[in-house]
mmCIF file of C-alpha atoms in Angstrom:
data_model
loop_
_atom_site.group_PDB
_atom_site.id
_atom_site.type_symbol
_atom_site.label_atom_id
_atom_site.label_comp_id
_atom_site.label_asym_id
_atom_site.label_seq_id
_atom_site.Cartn_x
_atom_site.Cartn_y
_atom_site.Cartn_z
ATOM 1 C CA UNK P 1 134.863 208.782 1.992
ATOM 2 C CA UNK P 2 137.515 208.853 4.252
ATOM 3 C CA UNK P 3 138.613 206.334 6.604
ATOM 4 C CA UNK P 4 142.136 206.122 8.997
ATOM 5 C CA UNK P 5 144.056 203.192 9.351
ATOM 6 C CA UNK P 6 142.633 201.844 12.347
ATOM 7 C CA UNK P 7 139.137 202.006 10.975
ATOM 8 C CA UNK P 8 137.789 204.276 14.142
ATOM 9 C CA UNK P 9 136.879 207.434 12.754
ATOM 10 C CA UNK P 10 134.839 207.411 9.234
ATOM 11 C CA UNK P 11 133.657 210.967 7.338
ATOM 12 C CA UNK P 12 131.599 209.862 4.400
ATOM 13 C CA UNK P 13 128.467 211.482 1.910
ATOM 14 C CA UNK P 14 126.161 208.496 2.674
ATOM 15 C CA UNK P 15 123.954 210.476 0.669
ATOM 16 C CA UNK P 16 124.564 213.829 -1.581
ATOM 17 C CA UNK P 17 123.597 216.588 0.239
ATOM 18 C CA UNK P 18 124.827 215.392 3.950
ATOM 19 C CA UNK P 19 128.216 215.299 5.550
ATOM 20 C CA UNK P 20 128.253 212.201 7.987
ATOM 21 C CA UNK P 21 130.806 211.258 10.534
ATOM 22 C CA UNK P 22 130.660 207.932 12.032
ATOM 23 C CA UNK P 23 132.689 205.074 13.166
ATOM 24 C CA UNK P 24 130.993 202.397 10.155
ATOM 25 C CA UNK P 25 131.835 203.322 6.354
ATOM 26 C CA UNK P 26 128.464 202.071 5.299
ATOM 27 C CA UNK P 27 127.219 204.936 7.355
ATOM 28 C CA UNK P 28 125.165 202.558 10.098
ATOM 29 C CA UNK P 29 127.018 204.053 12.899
ATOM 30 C CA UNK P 30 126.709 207.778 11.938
ATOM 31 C CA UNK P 31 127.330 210.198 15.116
ATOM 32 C CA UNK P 32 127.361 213.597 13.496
ATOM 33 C CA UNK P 33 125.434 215.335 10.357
ATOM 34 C CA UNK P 34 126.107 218.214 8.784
ATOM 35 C CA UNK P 35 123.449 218.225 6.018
ATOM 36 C CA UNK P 36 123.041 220.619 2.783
ATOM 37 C CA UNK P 37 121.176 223.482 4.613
ATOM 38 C CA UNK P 38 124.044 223.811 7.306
ATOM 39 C CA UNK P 39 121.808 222.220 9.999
ATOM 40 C CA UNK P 40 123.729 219.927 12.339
ATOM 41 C CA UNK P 41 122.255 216.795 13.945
ATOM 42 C CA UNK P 42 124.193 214.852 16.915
ATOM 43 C CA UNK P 43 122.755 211.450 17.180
ATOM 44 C CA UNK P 44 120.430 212.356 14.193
ATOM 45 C CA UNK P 45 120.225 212.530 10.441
ATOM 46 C CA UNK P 46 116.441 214.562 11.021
ATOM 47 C CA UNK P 47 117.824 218.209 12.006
ATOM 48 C CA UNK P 48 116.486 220.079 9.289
ATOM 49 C CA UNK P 49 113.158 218.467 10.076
ATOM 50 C CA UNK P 50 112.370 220.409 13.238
ATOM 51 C CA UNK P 51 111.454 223.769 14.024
ATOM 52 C CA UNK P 52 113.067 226.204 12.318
ATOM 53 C CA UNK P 53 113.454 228.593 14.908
ATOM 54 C CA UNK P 54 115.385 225.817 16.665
ATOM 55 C CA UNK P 55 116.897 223.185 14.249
ATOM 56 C CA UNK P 56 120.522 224.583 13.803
ATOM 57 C CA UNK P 57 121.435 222.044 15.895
ATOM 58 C CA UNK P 58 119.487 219.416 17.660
ATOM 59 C CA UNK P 59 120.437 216.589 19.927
ATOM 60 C CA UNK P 60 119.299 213.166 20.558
ATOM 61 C CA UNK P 61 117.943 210.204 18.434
ATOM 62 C CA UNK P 62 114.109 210.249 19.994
ATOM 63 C CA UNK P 63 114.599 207.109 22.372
ATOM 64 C CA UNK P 64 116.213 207.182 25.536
ATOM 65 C CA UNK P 65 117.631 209.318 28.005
ATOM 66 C CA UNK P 66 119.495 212.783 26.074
ATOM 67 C CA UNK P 67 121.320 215.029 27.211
ATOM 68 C CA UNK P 68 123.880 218.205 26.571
ATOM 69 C CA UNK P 69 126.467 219.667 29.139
ATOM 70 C CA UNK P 70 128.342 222.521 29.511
ATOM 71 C CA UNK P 71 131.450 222.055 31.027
ATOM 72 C CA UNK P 72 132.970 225.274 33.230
ATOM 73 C CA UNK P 73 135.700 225.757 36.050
ATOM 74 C CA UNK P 74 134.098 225.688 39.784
ATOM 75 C CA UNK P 75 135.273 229.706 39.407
ATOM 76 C CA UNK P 76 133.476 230.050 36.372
ATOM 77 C CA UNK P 77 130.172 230.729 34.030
ATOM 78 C CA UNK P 78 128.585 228.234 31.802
ATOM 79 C CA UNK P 79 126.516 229.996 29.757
ATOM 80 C CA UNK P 80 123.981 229.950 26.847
ATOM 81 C CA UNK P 81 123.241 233.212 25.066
ATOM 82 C CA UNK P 82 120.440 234.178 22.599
ATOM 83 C CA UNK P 83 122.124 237.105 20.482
ATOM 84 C CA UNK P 84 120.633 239.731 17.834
ATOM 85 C CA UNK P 85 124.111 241.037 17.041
ATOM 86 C CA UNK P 86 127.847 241.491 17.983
ATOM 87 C CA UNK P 87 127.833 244.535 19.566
ATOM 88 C CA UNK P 88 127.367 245.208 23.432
ATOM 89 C CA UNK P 89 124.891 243.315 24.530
ATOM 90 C CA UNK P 90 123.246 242.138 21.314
ATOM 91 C CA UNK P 91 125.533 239.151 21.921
ATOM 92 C CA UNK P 92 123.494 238.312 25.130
ATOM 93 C CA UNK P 93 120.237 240.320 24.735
ATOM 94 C CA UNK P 94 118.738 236.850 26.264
ATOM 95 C CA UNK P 95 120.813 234.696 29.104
ATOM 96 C CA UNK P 96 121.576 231.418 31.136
ATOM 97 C CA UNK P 97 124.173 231.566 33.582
ATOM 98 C CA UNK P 98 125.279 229.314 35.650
ATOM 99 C CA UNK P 99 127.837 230.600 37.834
ATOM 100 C CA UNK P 100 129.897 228.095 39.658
ATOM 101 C CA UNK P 101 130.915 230.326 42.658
ATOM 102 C CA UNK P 102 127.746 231.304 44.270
ATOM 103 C CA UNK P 103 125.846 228.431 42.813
ATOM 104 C CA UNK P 104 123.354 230.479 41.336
ATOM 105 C CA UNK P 105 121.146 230.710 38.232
ATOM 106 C CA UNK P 106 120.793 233.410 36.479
ATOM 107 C CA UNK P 107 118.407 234.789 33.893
ATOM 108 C CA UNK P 108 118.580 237.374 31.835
ATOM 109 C CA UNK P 109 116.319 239.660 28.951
ATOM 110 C CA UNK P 110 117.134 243.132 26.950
ATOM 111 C CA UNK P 111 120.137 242.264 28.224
ATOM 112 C CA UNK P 112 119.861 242.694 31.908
ATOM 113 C CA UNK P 113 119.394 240.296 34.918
ATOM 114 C CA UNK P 114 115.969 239.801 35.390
ATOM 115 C CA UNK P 115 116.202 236.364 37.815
ATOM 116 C CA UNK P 116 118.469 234.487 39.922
ATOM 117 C CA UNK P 117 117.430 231.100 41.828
ATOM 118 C CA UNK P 118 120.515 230.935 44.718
ATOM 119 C CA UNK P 119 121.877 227.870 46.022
ATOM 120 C CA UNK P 120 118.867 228.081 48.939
ATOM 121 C CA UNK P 121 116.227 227.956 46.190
ATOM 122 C CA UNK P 122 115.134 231.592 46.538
ATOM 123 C CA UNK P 123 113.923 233.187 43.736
ATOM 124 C CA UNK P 124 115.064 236.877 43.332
ATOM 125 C CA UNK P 125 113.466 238.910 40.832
ATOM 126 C CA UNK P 126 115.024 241.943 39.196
ATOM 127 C CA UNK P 127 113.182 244.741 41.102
ATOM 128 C CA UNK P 128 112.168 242.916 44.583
ATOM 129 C CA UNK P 129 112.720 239.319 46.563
ATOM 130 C CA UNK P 130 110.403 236.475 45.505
ATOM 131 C CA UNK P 131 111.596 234.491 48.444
ATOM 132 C CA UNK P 132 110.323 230.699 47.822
ATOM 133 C CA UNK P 133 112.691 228.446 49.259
ATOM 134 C CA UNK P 134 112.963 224.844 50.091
ATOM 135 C CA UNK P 135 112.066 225.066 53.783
ATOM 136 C CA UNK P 136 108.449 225.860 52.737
ATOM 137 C CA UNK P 137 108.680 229.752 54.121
ATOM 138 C CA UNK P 138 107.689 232.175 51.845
ATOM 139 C CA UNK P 139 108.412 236.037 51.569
ATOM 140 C CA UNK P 140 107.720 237.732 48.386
ATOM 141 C CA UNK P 141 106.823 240.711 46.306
ATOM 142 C CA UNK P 142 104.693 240.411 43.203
ATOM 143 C CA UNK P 143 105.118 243.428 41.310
ATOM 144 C CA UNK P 144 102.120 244.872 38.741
ATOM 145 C CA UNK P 145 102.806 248.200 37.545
ATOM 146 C CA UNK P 146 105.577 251.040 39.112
ATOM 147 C CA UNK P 147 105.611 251.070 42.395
ATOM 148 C CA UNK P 148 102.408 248.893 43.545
ATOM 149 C CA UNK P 149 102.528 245.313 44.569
ATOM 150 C CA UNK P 150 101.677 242.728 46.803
ATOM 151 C CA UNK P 151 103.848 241.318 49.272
ATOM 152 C CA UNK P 152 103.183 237.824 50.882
ATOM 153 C CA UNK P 153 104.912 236.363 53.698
ATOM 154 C CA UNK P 154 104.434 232.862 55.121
ATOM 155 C CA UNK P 155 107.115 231.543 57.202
ATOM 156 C CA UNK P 156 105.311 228.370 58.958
ATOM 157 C CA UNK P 157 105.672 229.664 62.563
ATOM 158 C CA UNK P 158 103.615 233.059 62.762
ATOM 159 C CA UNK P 159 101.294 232.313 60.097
ATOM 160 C CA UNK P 160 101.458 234.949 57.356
ATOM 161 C CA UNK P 161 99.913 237.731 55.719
ATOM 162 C CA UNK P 162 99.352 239.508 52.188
ATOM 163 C CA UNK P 163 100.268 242.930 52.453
ATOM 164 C CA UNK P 164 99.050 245.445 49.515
ATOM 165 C CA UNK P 165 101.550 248.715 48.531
ATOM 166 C CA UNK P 166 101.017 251.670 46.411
ATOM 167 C CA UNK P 167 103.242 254.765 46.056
ATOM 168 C CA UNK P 168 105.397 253.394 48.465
ATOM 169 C CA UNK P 169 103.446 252.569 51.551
ATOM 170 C CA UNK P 170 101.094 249.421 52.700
ATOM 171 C CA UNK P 171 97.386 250.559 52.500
ATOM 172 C CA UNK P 172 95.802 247.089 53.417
ATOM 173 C CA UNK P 173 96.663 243.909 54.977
ATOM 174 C CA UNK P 174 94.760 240.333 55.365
ATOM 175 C CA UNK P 175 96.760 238.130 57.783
ATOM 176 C CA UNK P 176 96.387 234.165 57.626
ATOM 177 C CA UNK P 177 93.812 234.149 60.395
ATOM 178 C CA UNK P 178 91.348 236.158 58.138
ATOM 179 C CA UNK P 179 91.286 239.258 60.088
#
């Protein structure tokens, strides 16, 4: 154990095979553990006894409001990134992005943008406009396979229709009075 002089900051081995740091020597005020398998717990001594796929390091004590922030400038990302490697775009082959400047969040798989929600709530897919936004209008693609897919469109005022594509052109449409 290891204390300073003013008694605020404590860094202990309440017990063998964890690293505790905390503001109480006896280890009742504990804020971080590191414990023997590497697996850090803020606000919890019970890392290693989650998921594995997600215990590295976990958050929160199990009562209360929790939270985690990431802190960027207005100009910036803030990002979280789920990596197979170092090179490229192993390092992101999975994405979060929040980017300050447009307000928008972006998703991303393999490596490449497959999402963005915009400030407006519009979803935009990677290959075609999803469209829902908070006014309640709606004008979307769904995509199956290539080049077919659906489009809907639904903007409160003229009604709407589904509109059905293949090989590039619209071969059907139902409009929101049925005919």
């Amino acid at each position: 154990s290891a204390t300073n002089v003013s008694g605020s900051v404590v860094f202990h081995r309440q017990v063998a095979d964890r690293f505790h740091f905390g503001r109480a020597a006896d280890g009742t005020d504990d804020k971080l553990i590191i414990d023997s398998a590497g697996k850090v717990g803020i606000g919890t001594s019970l890392a290693s006894s989650f998921n594995a796929a997600g215990n590295n390091l976990v958050v929160g004590g199990g009562s209360g409001n929790t939270g985690m922030t990431i802190y960027s400038g207005a100009s910036s990302f803030g990002s979280i990134h789920f990596a197979d490697g170092t090179i490229s775009n192993q390092s992101f082959r999975g994405y979060i992005n929040y980017e300050h400047t447009l307000d928008t969040m972006d998703f991303g798989v393999a490596g490449t943008l497959a999402m963005v929600i915009n400030s407006s709530g519009n979803v935009y897919l990677a290959d075609g406009y999803f469209g829902v936004n908070n006014s309640g209008s709606f004008n979307g693609r769904i995509h199956a396979k290539g080049d077919a897919y659906t489009r809907i469109v639904a903007d409160g005022t003229s009604g709407g229709a589904f509109s059905f594509y293949g090989s590039g052109s619209e071969h059907a449409q139902i409009f929101s009075d049925g005919a």
